[in-house]
Short mmCIF file of N, CA, C and O in Angstrom, two decimals:
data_model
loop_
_atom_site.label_atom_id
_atom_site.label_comp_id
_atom_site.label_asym_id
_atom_site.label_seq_id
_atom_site.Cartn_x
_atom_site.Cartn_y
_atom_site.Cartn_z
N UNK A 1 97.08 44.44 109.51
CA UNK A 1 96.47 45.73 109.35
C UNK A 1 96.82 46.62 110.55
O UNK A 1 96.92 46.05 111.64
N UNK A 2 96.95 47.52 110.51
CA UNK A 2 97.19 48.92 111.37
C UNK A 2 96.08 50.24 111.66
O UNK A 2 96.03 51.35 111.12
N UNK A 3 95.03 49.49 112.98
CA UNK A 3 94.26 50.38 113.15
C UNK A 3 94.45 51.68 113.29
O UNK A 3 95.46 51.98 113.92
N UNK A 4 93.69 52.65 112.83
CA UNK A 4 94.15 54.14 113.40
C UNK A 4 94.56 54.29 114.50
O UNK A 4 95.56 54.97 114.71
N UNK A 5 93.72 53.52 115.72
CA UNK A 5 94.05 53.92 117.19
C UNK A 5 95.87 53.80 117.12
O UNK A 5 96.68 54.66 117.45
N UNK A 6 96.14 52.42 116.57
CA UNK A 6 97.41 52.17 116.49
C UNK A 6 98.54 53.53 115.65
O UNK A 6 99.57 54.02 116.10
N UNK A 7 98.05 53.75 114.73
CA UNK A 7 98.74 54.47 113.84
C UNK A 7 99.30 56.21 114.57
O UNK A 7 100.34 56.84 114.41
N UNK A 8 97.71 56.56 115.60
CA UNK A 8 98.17 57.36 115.73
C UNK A 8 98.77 57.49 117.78
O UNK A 8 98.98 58.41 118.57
N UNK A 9 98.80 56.11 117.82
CA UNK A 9 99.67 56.21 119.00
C UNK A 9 101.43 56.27 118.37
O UNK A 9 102.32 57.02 118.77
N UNK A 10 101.48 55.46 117.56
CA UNK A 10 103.14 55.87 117.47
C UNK A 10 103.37 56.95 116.79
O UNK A 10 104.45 57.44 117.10
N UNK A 11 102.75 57.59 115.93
CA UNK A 11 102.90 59.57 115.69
C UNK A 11 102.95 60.04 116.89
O UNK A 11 104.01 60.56 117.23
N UNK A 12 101.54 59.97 118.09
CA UNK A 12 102.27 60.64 119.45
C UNK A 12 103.31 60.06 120.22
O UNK A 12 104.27 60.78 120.50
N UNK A 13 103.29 59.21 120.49
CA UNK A 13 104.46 58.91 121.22
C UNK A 13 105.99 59.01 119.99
O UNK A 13 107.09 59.01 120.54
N UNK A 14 105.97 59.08 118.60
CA UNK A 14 106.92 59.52 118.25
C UNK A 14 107.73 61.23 118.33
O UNK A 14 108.87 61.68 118.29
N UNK A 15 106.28 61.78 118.48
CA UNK A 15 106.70 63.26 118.30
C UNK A 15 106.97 63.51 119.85
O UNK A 15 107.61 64.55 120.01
N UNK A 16 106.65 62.81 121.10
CA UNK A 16 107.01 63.61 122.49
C UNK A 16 108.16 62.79 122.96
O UNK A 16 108.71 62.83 124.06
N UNK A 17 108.52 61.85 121.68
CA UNK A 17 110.14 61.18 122.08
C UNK A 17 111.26 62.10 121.65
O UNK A 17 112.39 62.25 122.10
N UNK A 18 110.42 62.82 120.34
CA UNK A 18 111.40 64.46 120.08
C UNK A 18 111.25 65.43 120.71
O UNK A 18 111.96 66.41 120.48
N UNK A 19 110.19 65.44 121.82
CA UNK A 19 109.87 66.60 122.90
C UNK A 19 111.27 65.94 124.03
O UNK A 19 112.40 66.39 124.17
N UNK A 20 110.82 65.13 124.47
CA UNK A 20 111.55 64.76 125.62
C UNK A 20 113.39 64.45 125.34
O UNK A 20 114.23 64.47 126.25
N UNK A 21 113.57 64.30 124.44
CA UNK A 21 115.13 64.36 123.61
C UNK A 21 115.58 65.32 123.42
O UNK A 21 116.81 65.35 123.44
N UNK A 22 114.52 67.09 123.04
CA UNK A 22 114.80 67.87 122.80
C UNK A 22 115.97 68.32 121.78
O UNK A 22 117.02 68.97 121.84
N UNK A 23 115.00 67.39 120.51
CA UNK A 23 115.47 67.45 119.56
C UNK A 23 114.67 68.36 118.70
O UNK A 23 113.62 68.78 119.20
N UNK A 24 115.18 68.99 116.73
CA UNK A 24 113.99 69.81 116.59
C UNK A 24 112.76 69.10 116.44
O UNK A 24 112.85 67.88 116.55
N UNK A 25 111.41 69.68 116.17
CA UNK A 25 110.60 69.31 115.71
C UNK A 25 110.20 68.19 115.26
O UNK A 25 110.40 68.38 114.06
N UNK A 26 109.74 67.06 115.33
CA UNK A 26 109.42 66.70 114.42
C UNK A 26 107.94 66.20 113.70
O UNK A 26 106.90 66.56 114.26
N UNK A 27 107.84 65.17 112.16
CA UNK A 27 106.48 64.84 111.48
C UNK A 27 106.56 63.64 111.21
O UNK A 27 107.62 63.14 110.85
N UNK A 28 105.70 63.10 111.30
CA UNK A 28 105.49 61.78 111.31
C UNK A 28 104.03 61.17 110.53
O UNK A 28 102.92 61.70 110.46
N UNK A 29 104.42 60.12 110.10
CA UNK A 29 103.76 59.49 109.12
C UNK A 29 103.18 58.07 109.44
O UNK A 29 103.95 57.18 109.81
N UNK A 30 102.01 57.87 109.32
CA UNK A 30 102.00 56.40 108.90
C UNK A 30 101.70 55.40 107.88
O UNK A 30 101.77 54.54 108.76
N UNK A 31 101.43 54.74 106.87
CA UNK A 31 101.34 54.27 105.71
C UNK A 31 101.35 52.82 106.31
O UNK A 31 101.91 52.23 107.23
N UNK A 32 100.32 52.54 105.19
CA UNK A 32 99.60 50.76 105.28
C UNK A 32 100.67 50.34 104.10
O UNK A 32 101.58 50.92 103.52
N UNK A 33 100.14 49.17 104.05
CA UNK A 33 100.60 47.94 103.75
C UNK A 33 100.93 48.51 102.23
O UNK A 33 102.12 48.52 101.90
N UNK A 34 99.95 48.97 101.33
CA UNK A 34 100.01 49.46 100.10
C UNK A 34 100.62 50.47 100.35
O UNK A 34 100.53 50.80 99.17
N UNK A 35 101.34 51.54 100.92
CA UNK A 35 101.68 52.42 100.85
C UNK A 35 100.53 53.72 100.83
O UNK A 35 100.76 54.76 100.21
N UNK A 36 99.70 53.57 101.34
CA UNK A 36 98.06 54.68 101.83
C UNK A 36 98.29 55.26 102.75
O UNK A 36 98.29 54.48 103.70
N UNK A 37 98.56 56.52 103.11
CA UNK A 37 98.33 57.32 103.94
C UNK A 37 97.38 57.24 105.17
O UNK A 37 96.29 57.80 105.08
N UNK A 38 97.68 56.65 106.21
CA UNK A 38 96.89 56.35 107.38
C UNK A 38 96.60 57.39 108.39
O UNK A 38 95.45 57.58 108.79
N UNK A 39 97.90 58.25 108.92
CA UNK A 39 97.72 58.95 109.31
C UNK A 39 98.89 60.04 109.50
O UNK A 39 99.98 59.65 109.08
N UNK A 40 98.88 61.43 110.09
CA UNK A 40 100.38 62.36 109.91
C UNK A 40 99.40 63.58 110.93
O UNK A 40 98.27 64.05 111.09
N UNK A 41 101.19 63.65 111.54
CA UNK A 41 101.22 64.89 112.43
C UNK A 41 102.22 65.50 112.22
O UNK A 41 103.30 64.91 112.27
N UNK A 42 102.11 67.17 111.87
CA UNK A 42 103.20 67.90 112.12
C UNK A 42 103.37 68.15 113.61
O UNK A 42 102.42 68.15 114.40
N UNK A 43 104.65 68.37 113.94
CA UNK A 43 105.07 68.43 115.26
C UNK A 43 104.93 70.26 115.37
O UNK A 43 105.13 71.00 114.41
N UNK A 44 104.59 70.69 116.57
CA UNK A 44 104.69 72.53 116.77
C UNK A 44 105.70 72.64 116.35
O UNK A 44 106.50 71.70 116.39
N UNK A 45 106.06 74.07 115.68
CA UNK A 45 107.08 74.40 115.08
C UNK A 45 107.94 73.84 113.43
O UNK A 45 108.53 74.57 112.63
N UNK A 46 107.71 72.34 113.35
CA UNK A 46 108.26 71.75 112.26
C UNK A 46 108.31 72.22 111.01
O UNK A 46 107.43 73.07 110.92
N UNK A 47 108.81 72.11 110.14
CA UNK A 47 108.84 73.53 108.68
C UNK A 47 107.68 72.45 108.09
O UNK A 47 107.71 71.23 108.28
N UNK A 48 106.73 73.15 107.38
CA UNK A 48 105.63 72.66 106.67
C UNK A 48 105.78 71.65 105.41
O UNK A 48 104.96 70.90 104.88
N UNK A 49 107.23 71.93 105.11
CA UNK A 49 107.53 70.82 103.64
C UNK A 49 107.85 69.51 104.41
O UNK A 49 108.03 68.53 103.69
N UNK A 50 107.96 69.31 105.84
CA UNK A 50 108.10 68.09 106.35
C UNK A 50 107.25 66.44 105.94
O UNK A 50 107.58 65.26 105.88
N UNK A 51 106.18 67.14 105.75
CA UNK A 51 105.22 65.88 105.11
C UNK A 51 105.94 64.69 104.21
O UNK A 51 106.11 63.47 104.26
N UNK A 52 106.29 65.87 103.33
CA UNK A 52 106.84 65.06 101.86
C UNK A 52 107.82 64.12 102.33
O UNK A 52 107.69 62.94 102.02
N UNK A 53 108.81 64.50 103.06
CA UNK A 53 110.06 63.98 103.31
C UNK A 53 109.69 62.83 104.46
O UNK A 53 110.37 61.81 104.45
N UNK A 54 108.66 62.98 105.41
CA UNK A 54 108.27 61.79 106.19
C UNK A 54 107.72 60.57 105.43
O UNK A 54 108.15 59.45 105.69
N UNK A 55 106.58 60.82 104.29
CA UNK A 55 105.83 60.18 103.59
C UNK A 55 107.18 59.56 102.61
O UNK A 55 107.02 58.36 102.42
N UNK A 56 108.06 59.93 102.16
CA UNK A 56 108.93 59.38 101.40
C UNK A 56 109.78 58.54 102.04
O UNK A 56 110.08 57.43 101.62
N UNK A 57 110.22 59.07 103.13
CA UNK A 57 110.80 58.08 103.76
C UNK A 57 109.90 56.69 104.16
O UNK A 57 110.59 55.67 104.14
N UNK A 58 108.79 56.52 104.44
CA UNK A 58 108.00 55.91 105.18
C UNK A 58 107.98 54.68 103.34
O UNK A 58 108.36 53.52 103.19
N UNK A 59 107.30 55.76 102.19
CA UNK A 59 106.82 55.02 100.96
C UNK A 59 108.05 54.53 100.26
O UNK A 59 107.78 53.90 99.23
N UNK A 60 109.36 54.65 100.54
CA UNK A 60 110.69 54.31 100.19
C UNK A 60 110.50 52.65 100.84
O UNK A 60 110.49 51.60 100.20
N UNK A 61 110.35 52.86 102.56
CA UNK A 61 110.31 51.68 103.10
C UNK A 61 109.09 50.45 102.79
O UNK A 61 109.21 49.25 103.03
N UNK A 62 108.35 50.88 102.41
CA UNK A 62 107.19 49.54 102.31
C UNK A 62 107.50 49.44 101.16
O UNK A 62 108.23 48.47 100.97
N UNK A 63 107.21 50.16 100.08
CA UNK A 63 107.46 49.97 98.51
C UNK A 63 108.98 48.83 98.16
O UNK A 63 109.18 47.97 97.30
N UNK A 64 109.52 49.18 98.90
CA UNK A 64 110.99 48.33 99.03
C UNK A 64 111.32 46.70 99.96
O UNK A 64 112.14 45.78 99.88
N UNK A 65 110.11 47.07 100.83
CA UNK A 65 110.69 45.81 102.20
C UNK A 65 111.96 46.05 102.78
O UNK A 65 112.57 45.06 103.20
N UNK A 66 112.51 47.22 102.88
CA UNK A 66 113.38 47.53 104.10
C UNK A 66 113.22 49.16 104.14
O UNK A 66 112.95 50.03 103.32
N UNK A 67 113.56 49.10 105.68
CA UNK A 67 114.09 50.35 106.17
C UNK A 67 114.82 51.07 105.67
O UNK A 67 115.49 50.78 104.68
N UNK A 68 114.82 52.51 106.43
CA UNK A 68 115.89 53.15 105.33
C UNK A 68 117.45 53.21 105.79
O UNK A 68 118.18 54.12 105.40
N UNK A 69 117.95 52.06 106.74
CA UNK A 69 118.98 52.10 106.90
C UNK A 69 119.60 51.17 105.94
O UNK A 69 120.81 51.31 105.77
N UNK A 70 118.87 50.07 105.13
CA UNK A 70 119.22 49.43 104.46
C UNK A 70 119.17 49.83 103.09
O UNK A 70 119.74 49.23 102.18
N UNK A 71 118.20 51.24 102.92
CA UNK A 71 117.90 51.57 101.17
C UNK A 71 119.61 52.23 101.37
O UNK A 71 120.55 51.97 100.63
N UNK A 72 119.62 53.15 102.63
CA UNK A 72 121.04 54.19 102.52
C UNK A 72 121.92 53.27 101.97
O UNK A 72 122.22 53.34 100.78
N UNK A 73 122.45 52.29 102.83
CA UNK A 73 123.37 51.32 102.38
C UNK A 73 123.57 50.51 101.04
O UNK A 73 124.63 50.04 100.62
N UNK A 74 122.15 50.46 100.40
CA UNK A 74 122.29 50.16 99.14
C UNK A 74 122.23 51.47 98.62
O UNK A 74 123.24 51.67 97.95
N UNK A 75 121.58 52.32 98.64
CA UNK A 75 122.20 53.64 97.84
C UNK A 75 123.83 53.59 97.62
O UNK A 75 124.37 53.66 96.52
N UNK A 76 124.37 53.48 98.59
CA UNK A 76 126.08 53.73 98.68
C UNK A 76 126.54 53.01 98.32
O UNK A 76 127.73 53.31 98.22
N UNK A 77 126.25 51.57 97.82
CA UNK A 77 127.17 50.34 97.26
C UNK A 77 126.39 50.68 96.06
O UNK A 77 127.14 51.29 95.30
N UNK A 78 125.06 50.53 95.48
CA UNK A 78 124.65 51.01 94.36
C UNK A 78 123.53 52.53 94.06
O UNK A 78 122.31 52.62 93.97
N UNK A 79 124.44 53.39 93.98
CA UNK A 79 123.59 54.08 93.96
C UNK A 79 122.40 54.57 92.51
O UNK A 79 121.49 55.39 92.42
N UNK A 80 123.04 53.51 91.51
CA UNK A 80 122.40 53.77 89.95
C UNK A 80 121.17 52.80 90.27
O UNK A 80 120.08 53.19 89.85
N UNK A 81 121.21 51.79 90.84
CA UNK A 81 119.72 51.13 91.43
C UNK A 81 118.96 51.76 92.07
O UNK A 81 117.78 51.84 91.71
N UNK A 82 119.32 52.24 92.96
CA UNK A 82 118.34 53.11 93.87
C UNK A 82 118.20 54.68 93.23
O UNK A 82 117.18 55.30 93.52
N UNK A 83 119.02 55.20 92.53
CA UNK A 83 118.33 56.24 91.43
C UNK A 83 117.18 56.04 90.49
O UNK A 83 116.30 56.80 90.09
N UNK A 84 117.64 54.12 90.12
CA UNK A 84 116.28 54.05 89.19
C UNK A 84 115.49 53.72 89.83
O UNK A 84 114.46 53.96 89.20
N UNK A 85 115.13 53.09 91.17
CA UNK A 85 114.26 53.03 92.06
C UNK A 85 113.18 53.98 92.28
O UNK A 85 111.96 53.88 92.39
N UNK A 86 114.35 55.29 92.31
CA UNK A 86 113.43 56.69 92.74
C UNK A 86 112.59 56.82 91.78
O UNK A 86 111.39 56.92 92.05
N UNK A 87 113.14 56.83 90.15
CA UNK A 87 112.64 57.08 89.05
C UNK A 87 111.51 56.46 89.16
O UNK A 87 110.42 57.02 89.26
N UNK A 88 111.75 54.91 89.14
CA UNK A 88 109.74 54.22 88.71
C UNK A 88 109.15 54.48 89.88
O UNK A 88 107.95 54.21 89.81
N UNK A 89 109.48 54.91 90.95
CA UNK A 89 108.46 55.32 91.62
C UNK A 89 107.98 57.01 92.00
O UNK A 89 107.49 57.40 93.06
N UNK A 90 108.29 57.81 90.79
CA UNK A 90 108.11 59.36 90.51
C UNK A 90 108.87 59.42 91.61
O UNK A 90 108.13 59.21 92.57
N UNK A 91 110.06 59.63 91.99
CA UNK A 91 110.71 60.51 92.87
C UNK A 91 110.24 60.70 94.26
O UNK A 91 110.44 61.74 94.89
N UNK A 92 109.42 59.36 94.86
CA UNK A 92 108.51 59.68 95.85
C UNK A 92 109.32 58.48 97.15
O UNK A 92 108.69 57.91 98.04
N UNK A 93 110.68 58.36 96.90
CA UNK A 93 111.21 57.67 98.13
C UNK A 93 112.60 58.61 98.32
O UNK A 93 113.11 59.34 97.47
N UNK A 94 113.00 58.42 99.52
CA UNK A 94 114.38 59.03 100.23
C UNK A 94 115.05 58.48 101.14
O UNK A 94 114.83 58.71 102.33
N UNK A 95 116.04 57.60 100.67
CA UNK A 95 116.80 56.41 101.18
C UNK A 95 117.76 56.95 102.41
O UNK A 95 118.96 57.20 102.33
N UNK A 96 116.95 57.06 103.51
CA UNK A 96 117.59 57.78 104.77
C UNK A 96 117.68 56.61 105.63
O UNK A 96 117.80 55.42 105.33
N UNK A 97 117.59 57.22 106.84
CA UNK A 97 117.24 56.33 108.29
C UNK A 97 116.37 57.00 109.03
O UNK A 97 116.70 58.08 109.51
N UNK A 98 115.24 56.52 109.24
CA UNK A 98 114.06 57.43 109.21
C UNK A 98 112.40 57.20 108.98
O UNK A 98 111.39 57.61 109.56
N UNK A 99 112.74 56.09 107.48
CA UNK A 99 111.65 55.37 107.06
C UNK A 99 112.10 53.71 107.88
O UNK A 99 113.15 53.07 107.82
N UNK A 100 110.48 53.36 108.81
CA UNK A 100 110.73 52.55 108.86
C UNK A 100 109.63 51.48 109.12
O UNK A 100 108.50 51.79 109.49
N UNK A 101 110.11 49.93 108.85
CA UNK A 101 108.88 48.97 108.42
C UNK A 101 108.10 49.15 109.77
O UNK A 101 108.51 49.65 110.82
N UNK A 102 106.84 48.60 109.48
CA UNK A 102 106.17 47.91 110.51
C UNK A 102 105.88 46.59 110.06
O UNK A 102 105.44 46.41 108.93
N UNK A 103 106.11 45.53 110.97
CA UNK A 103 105.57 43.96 111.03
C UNK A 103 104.83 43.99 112.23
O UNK A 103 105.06 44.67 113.24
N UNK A 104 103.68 42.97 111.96
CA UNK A 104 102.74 42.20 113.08
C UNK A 104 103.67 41.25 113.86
O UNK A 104 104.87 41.38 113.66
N UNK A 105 103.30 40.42 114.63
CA UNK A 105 103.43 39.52 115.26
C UNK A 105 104.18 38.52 114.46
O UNK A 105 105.19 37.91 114.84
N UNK A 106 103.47 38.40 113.13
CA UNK A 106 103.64 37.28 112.66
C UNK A 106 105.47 37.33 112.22
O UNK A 106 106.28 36.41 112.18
N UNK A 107 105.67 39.09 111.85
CA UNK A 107 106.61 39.21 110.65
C UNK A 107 106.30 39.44 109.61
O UNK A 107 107.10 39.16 108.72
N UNK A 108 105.22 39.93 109.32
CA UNK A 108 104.59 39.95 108.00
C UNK A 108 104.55 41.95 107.82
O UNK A 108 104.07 42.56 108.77
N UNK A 109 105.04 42.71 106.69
CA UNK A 109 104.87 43.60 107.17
C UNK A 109 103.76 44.22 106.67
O UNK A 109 103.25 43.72 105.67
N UNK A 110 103.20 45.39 107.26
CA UNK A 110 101.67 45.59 106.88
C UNK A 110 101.75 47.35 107.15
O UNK A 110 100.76 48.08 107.18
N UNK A 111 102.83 47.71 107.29
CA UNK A 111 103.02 48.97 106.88
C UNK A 111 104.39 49.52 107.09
O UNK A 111 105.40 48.82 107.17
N UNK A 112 104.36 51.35 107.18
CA UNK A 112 105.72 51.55 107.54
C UNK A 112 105.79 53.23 108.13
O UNK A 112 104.94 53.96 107.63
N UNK A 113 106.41 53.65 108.80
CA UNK A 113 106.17 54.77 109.99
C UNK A 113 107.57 55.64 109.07
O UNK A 113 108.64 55.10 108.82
N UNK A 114 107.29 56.73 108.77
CA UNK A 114 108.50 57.66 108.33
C UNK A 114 108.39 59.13 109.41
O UNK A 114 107.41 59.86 109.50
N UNK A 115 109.36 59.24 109.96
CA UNK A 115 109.81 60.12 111.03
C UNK A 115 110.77 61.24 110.67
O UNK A 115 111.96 60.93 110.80
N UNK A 116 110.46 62.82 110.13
CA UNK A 116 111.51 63.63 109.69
C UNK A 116 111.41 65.13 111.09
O UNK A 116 110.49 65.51 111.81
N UNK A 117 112.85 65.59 110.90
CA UNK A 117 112.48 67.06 111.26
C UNK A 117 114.06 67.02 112.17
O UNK A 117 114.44 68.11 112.59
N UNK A 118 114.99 65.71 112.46
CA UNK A 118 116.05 65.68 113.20
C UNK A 118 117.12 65.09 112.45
O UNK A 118 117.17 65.53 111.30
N UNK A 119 118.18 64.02 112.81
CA UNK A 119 119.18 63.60 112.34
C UNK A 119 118.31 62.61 112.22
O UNK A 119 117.42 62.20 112.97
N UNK A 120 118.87 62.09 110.68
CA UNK A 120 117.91 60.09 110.98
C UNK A 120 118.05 59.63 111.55
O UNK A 120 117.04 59.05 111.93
N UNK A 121 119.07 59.36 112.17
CA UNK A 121 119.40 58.55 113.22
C UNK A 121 118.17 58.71 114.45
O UNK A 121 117.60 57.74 114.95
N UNK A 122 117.94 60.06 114.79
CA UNK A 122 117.35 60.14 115.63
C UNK A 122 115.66 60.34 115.50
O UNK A 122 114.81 60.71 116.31
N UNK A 123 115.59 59.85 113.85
CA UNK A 123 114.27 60.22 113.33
C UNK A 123 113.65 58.62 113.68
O UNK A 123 112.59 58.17 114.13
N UNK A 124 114.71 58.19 113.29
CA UNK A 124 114.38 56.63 113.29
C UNK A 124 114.01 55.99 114.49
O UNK A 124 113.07 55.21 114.62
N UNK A 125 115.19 56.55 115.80
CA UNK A 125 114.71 56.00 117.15
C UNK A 125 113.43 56.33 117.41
O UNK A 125 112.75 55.43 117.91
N UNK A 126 112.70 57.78 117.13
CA UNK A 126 111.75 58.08 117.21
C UNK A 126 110.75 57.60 117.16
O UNK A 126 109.93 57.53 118.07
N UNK A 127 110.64 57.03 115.68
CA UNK A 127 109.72 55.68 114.64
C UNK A 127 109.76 54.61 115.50
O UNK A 127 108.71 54.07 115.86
N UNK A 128 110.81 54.25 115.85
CA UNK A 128 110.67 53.01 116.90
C UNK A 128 110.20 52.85 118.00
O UNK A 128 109.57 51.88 118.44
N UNK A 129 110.59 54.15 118.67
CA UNK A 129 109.92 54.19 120.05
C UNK A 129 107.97 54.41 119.83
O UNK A 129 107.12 54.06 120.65
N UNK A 130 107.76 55.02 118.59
CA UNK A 130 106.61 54.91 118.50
C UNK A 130 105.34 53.54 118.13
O UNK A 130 104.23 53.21 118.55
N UNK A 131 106.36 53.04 117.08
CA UNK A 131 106.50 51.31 116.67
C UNK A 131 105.82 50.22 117.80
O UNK A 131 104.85 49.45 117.81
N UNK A 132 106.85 50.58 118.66
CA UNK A 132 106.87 50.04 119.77
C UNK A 132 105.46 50.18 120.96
O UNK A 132 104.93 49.35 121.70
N UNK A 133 105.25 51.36 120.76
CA UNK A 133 104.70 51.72 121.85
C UNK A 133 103.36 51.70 120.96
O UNK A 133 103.07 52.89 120.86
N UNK A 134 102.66 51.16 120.47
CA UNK A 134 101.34 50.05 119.99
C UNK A 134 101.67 49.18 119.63
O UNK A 134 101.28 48.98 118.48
N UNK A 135 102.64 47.94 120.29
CA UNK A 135 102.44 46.79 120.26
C UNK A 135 103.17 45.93 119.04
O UNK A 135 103.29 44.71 119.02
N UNK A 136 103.63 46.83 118.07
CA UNK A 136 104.43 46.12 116.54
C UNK A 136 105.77 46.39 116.99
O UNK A 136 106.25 46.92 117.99
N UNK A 137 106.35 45.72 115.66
CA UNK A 137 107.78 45.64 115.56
C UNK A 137 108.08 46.48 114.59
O UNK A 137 107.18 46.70 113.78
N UNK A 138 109.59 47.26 114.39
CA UNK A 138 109.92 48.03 113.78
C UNK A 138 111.43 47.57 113.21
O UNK A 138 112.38 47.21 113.91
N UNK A 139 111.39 47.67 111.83
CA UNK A 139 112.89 47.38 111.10
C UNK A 139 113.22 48.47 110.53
O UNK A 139 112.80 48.60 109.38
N UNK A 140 114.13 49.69 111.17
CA UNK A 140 114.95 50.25 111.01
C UNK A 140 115.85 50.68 109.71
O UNK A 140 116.83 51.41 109.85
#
């Protein structure tokens, strides 16, 4: 489980890893185990449709059991799977780099952190550095 305290230390420390990178903006998400909305910050400045695209990235990754460096990659070797993917799940995932797991200790994962508003690449370090910084692990 992923206490709030937890949830919303890696939103801050994700969004002042895009302060201090001086990268744009960014929003950040966190989502439990079921895919529930735990907690979200828009970053100052970030365009307001950011939500959607954090929460999708984030509900792409738990709904799936991987990150979104691994949905991208299966997007690109199959992308008619991961179209019907999108489909049964109403259009509510976005196979980036960006969405990413959270595991406990054990390895078990129990939620997932989606990070938008930069390059994924750099949405993702973000997610991690936030991941990180309460104590979980993050799969990318």
């Amino acid at each position: 489980m992923i206490t709030l305290e937890q949830a919303q230390t890696m939103i801050n420390v994700a969004l002042a890893k895009g302060v201090e990178e001086g990268w744009k903006p960014l929003s950040a998400v966190v989502l439990d185990a079921g895919g529930n909305m735990q907690a979200f910050a828009r970053g100052d400045g970030a365009a307001p449709g950011r939500f959607d695209v954090a929460r999708a990235k984030a509900y792409g990754a738990v709904m799936l059991g991987m990150g979104g460096k691994a949905q991208m990659a299966r997007a690109e070797a199959q992308a008619y799977f991961m179209a019907a993917v999108n489909g049964i799940y109403g259009g509510q995932t976005c196979p980036v780099p960006g969405g990413v797991l959270i595991r406990d200790a054990s390895g078990a994962v129990i939620g997932a952190m989606g990070v938008t508003g930069d390059t994924s690449d750099n949405d993702a370090e973000a997610a991690l550095a936030g991941i990180a910084a309460a104590g979980l692990s993050g799969e990318a």
